[in-house]
């Protein structure tokens, strides 16, 4: 997982070009990973909200001329906001808070406080979500065809920061989609939220917290979660949290029970050419150690805490199955997960 530390506060003047959405701006700035509090202003989010829900911005913003004669938008103080004046679809609800989208859903969800009476007290935050589908014909997919949502942007209104709403955002999305993935880039604040607040949920019985690495998903242990330095260096692509894990994730969790990636208990390998599990099993039968299996099957280490191949357990992603190879004494065995 890429670890992105902002170089400092990036001051963006509130300049909008007709029909350019906030998410388009974020793509251009390459800021779509994690916590954007230092990069995006609340005025930009509120303006995007009005644009997405087709609400006249003149009721809430005054327009002035800024640098280079560009238009600058300033929020009108205490302008009354009536949520009954626009159409919305509610994705999730928790007390006074709702995740809403326009009728034409495009992936941006807004967290709102239904008790808010002004625009900047009604709009609590914004989340950019990519839906994950079972079939590639429908859209984006993940290993094992696990449906859910991938969160690629979060923003909290300054008025609501420090109140635990970052966690509420994720738990509401978790209730709605049952499975959430992180983006492949996390800011420090988002990483800490995942490790300190969300991971304990996945450690509960019947749930799952893990990492997508090298095209497969593996569980995270308490040692993994507590070792940030090692976690940054093992090649994690995405984090995953699910409250309704499919059987395949429970099987993987059971097979790797008590084993930690960051402690070097095992590593993940891939074949350098097409290799089926039956072929790997033949290499295992012919080998007296895991190092021989790695050499004979021409495997390449994708994720691991060690620089060499000195492992007693490796996970191999073959063409048709996920295999666990163990070395105990002079015996090497293969187990299909």
Short mmCIF file of N, CA, C and O in Angstrom, two decimals, residues 46-113:
data_model
loop_
_atom_site.label_atom_id
_atom_site.label_comp_id
_atom_site.label_asym_id
_atom_site.label_seq_id
_atom_site.Cartn_x
_atom_site.Cartn_y
_atom_site.Cartn_z
N UNK A 46 -19.41 21.76 -0.50
CA UNK A 46 -20.78 22.25 -0.49
C UNK A 46 -21.24 22.64 -1.89
O UNK A 46 -22.39 22.37 -2.28
N UNK A 47 -20.35 23.27 -2.65
CA UNK A 47 -20.69 23.64 -4.02
C UNK A 47 -20.95 22.38 -4.85
O UNK A 47 -21.90 22.33 -5.65
N UNK A 48 -20.11 21.36 -4.68
CA UNK A 48 -20.30 20.10 -5.40
C UNK A 48 -21.62 19.45 -5.01
O UNK A 48 -22.32 18.87 -5.86
N UNK A 49 -21.99 19.53 -3.72
CA UNK A 49 -23.27 18.98 -3.25
C UNK A 49 -24.43 19.65 -3.97
O UNK A 49 -25.34 18.98 -4.48
N UNK A 50 -24.41 20.98 -4.03
CA UNK A 50 -25.48 21.71 -4.70
C UNK A 50 -25.54 21.34 -6.18
O UNK A 50 -26.62 21.17 -6.75
N UNK A 51 -24.40 21.21 -6.80
CA UNK A 51 -24.34 20.87 -8.23
C UNK A 51 -24.88 19.46 -8.46
O UNK A 51 -25.64 19.22 -9.40
N UNK A 52 -24.47 18.50 -7.61
CA UNK A 52 -24.91 17.11 -7.77
C UNK A 52 -26.42 16.98 -7.60
O UNK A 52 -27.05 16.18 -8.29
N UNK A 53 -26.99 17.73 -6.66
CA UNK A 53 -28.43 17.62 -6.39
C UNK A 53 -29.24 18.68 -7.15
O UNK A 53 -30.43 18.84 -6.89
N UNK A 54 -28.57 19.39 -8.07
CA UNK A 54 -29.22 20.37 -8.94
C UNK A 54 -29.99 21.42 -8.14
O UNK A 54 -31.16 21.72 -8.40
N UNK A 55 -29.31 21.97 -7.14
CA UNK A 55 -29.86 23.04 -6.31
C UNK A 55 -29.17 24.34 -6.71
O UNK A 55 -27.95 24.38 -6.91
N UNK A 56 -29.94 25.41 -6.83
CA UNK A 56 -29.40 26.70 -7.25
C UNK A 56 -28.37 27.21 -6.24
O UNK A 56 -28.71 27.50 -5.09
N UNK A 57 -27.12 27.33 -6.68
CA UNK A 57 -26.06 27.74 -5.75
C UNK A 57 -26.16 29.21 -5.37
O UNK A 57 -25.58 29.64 -4.36
N UNK A 58 -26.88 30.01 -6.16
CA UNK A 58 -26.99 31.44 -5.86
C UNK A 58 -27.68 31.70 -4.52
O UNK A 58 -27.49 32.76 -3.92
N UNK A 59 -28.49 30.74 -4.07
CA UNK A 59 -29.16 30.91 -2.78
C UNK A 59 -28.20 30.78 -1.61
O UNK A 59 -28.49 31.26 -0.51
N UNK A 60 -27.04 30.19 -1.84
CA UNK A 60 -26.14 29.88 -0.73
C UNK A 60 -24.74 30.47 -0.90
O UNK A 60 -23.96 30.49 0.05
N UNK A 61 -24.40 30.92 -2.10
CA UNK A 61 -23.07 31.47 -2.34
C UNK A 61 -23.17 32.86 -2.98
O UNK A 61 -24.08 33.12 -3.78
N UNK A 62 -22.25 33.72 -2.61
CA UNK A 62 -22.08 34.98 -3.30
C UNK A 62 -20.86 34.86 -4.20
O UNK A 62 -19.90 34.15 -3.87
N UNK A 63 -20.91 35.52 -5.33
CA UNK A 63 -19.83 35.43 -6.31
C UNK A 63 -19.06 36.74 -6.35
O UNK A 63 -19.64 37.81 -6.44
N UNK A 64 -17.75 36.61 -6.24
CA UNK A 64 -16.89 37.78 -6.35
C UNK A 64 -15.74 37.46 -7.29
O UNK A 64 -15.56 36.31 -7.70
N UNK A 65 -14.97 38.49 -7.65
CA UNK A 65 -13.86 38.30 -8.55
C UNK A 65 -12.57 38.15 -7.75
O UNK A 65 -12.26 38.98 -6.90
N UNK A 66 -11.83 37.08 -8.04
CA UNK A 66 -10.59 36.83 -7.34
C UNK A 66 -9.39 37.14 -8.21
O UNK A 66 -9.47 37.93 -9.15
N UNK A 67 -8.30 36.49 -7.90
CA UNK A 67 -7.06 36.69 -8.63
C UNK A 67 -7.23 36.31 -10.09
O UNK A 67 -7.92 35.35 -10.41
N UNK A 68 -6.63 37.09 -10.98
CA UNK A 68 -6.71 36.87 -12.42
C UNK A 68 -8.16 36.96 -12.92
O UNK A 68 -8.54 36.33 -13.90
N UNK A 69 -8.98 37.72 -12.19
CA UNK A 69 -10.38 37.97 -12.55
C UNK A 69 -11.22 36.69 -12.56
O UNK A 69 -12.24 36.60 -13.25
N UNK A 70 -10.80 35.69 -11.80
CA UNK A 70 -11.56 34.44 -11.72
C UNK A 70 -12.70 34.58 -10.72
O UNK A 70 -12.66 35.41 -9.82
N UNK A 71 -13.71 33.74 -10.88
CA UNK A 71 -14.85 33.77 -9.98
C UNK A 71 -14.50 33.10 -8.66
O UNK A 71 -13.92 32.02 -8.64
N UNK A 72 -14.89 33.75 -7.56
CA UNK A 72 -14.66 33.20 -6.23
C UNK A 72 -16.01 33.09 -5.53
O UNK A 72 -16.81 34.04 -5.55
N UNK A 73 -16.27 31.92 -4.92
CA UNK A 73 -17.56 31.66 -4.31
C UNK A 73 -17.41 31.65 -2.78
O UNK A 73 -16.59 30.92 -2.24
N UNK A 74 -18.23 32.47 -2.12
CA UNK A 74 -18.21 32.54 -0.65
C UNK A 74 -19.58 32.13 -0.12
O UNK A 74 -20.63 32.60 -0.61
N UNK A 75 -19.56 31.26 0.89
CA UNK A 75 -20.81 30.77 1.48
C UNK A 75 -21.53 31.89 2.22
O UNK A 75 -20.93 32.61 3.01
N UNK A 76 -22.83 32.03 1.96
CA UNK A 76 -23.62 33.03 2.66
C UNK A 76 -23.86 32.56 4.10
O UNK A 76 -24.33 31.43 4.31
N UNK A 77 -23.52 33.35 5.08
CA UNK A 77 -23.72 32.92 6.47
C UNK A 77 -25.20 32.82 6.82
O UNK A 77 -26.00 33.69 6.45
N UNK A 78 -25.55 31.74 7.52
CA UNK A 78 -26.91 31.55 8.06
C UNK A 78 -28.00 31.45 6.99
O UNK A 78 -29.18 31.67 7.30
N UNK A 79 -27.66 31.12 5.75
CA UNK A 79 -28.69 30.90 4.73
C UNK A 79 -29.43 29.61 5.07
O UNK A 79 -28.83 28.54 5.21
N UNK A 80 -30.74 29.68 5.24
CA UNK A 80 -31.54 28.54 5.66
C UNK A 80 -31.58 27.48 4.55
O UNK A 80 -31.78 27.79 3.38
N UNK A 81 -31.38 26.22 4.94
CA UNK A 81 -31.41 25.12 3.98
C UNK A 81 -32.59 24.21 4.29
O UNK A 81 -32.76 23.75 5.43
N UNK A 82 -33.40 23.93 3.30
CA UNK A 82 -34.58 23.07 3.45
C UNK A 82 -34.36 21.80 2.64
O UNK A 82 -34.44 21.81 1.41
N UNK A 83 -34.10 20.66 3.31
CA UNK A 83 -33.82 19.41 2.58
C UNK A 83 -35.02 18.85 1.83
O UNK A 83 -34.87 17.91 1.05
N UNK A 84 -36.20 19.41 2.04
CA UNK A 84 -37.39 18.93 1.33
C UNK A 84 -37.47 19.45 -0.09
O UNK A 84 -38.33 19.03 -0.86
N UNK A 85 -36.56 20.34 -0.44
CA UNK A 85 -36.62 20.98 -1.74
C UNK A 85 -35.91 20.20 -2.85
O UNK A 85 -35.89 20.63 -3.98
N UNK A 86 -35.31 19.05 -2.51
CA UNK A 86 -34.61 18.28 -3.54
C UNK A 86 -34.88 16.79 -3.36
O UNK A 86 -35.24 16.33 -2.28
N UNK A 87 -34.68 16.05 -4.45
CA UNK A 87 -34.89 14.61 -4.42
C UNK A 87 -33.60 13.90 -4.05
O UNK A 87 -32.52 14.29 -4.50
N UNK A 88 -33.72 12.87 -3.23
CA UNK A 88 -32.54 12.13 -2.80
C UNK A 88 -32.90 10.67 -2.59
O UNK A 88 -34.07 10.31 -2.40
N UNK A 89 -31.87 9.84 -2.60
CA UNK A 89 -32.02 8.42 -2.25
C UNK A 89 -31.12 8.16 -1.05
O UNK A 89 -29.94 8.53 -1.05
N UNK A 90 -31.67 7.52 -0.02
CA UNK A 90 -30.92 7.23 1.19
C UNK A 90 -30.27 5.85 1.08
O UNK A 90 -30.96 4.85 0.86
N UNK A 91 -28.94 5.81 1.22
CA UNK A 91 -28.19 4.55 1.14
C UNK A 91 -28.09 3.88 2.51
O UNK A 91 -28.18 2.67 2.64
N UNK A 92 -27.87 4.68 3.56
CA UNK A 92 -27.74 4.15 4.92
C UNK A 92 -28.18 5.23 5.90
O UNK A 92 -28.10 6.42 5.62
N UNK A 93 -28.64 4.78 7.08
CA UNK A 93 -29.12 5.72 8.09
C UNK A 93 -28.70 5.26 9.47
O UNK A 93 -28.73 4.07 9.78
N UNK A 94 -28.30 6.22 10.31
CA UNK A 94 -27.94 5.93 11.70
C UNK A 94 -28.34 7.15 12.53
O UNK A 94 -27.64 8.16 12.55
N UNK A 95 -29.48 7.05 13.21
CA UNK A 95 -29.98 8.17 14.00
C UNK A 95 -30.29 9.36 13.10
O UNK A 95 -31.05 9.25 12.14
N UNK A 96 -29.70 10.50 13.41
CA UNK A 96 -29.93 11.71 12.63
C UNK A 96 -29.08 11.78 11.37
O UNK A 96 -29.22 12.72 10.57
N UNK A 97 -28.18 10.82 11.18
CA UNK A 97 -27.25 10.87 10.05
C UNK A 97 -27.69 9.93 8.94
O UNK A 97 -28.13 8.80 9.19
N UNK A 98 -27.55 10.41 7.72
CA UNK A 98 -27.90 9.62 6.54
C UNK A 98 -26.82 9.76 5.48
O UNK A 98 -26.23 10.84 5.32
N UNK A 99 -26.59 8.69 4.73
CA UNK A 99 -25.81 8.76 3.51
C UNK A 99 -26.81 8.89 2.37
O UNK A 99 -27.68 8.04 2.21
N UNK A 100 -26.68 9.95 1.59
CA UNK A 100 -27.64 10.18 0.51
C UNK A 100 -26.89 10.35 -0.82
O UNK A 100 -25.71 10.70 -0.86
N UNK A 101 -27.62 10.09 -1.90
CA UNK A 101 -27.10 10.28 -3.25
C UNK A 101 -28.22 10.89 -4.09
O UNK A 101 -29.40 10.79 -3.75
N UNK A 102 -27.86 11.56 -5.20
CA UNK A 102 -28.90 12.02 -6.13
C UNK A 102 -29.61 10.83 -6.76
O UNK A 102 -29.15 9.69 -6.64
N UNK A 103 -30.69 11.10 -7.45
CA UNK A 103 -31.42 10.00 -8.10
C UNK A 103 -30.56 9.31 -9.15
O UNK A 103 -30.68 8.11 -9.38
N UNK A 104 -29.66 10.08 -9.79
CA UNK A 104 -28.72 9.49 -10.75
C UNK A 104 -27.39 9.25 -10.02
O UNK A 104 -26.50 10.09 -10.01
N UNK A 105 -27.26 8.09 -9.39
CA UNK A 105 -26.11 7.76 -8.54
C UNK A 105 -24.84 7.61 -9.37
O UNK A 105 -24.82 6.88 -10.35
N UNK A 106 -23.76 8.33 -8.97
CA UNK A 106 -22.52 8.28 -9.72
C UNK A 106 -21.33 7.85 -8.86
O UNK A 106 -20.20 7.90 -9.31
N UNK A 107 -21.56 7.49 -7.61
CA UNK A 107 -20.45 7.01 -6.79
C UNK A 107 -20.05 7.93 -5.66
O UNK A 107 -19.25 7.54 -4.82
N UNK A 108 -20.57 9.16 -5.62
CA UNK A 108 -20.27 10.08 -4.53
C UNK A 108 -21.44 10.09 -3.55
O UNK A 108 -22.56 10.41 -3.92
N UNK A 109 -21.15 9.71 -2.30
CA UNK A 109 -22.16 9.71 -1.25
C UNK A 109 -21.91 10.89 -0.32
O UNK A 109 -20.77 11.21 0.00
N UNK A 110 -22.99 11.51 0.14
CA UNK A 110 -22.88 12.61 1.08
C UNK A 110 -23.48 12.19 2.42
O UNK A 110 -24.60 11.67 2.48
N UNK A 111 -22.72 12.40 3.49
CA UNK A 111 -23.23 12.17 4.84
C UNK A 111 -23.87 13.47 5.30
O UNK A 111 -23.24 14.54 5.27
N UNK A 112 -25.14 13.39 5.71
CA UNK A 112 -25.86 14.60 6.12
C UNK A 112 -26.43 14.43 7.51
O UNK A 112 -26.69 13.31 7.97
N UNK A 113 -26.61 15.54 8.19
CA UNK A 113 -27.27 15.59 9.49
C UNK A 113 -28.67 16.12 9.24
O UNK A 113 -28.86 17.29 8.90
#
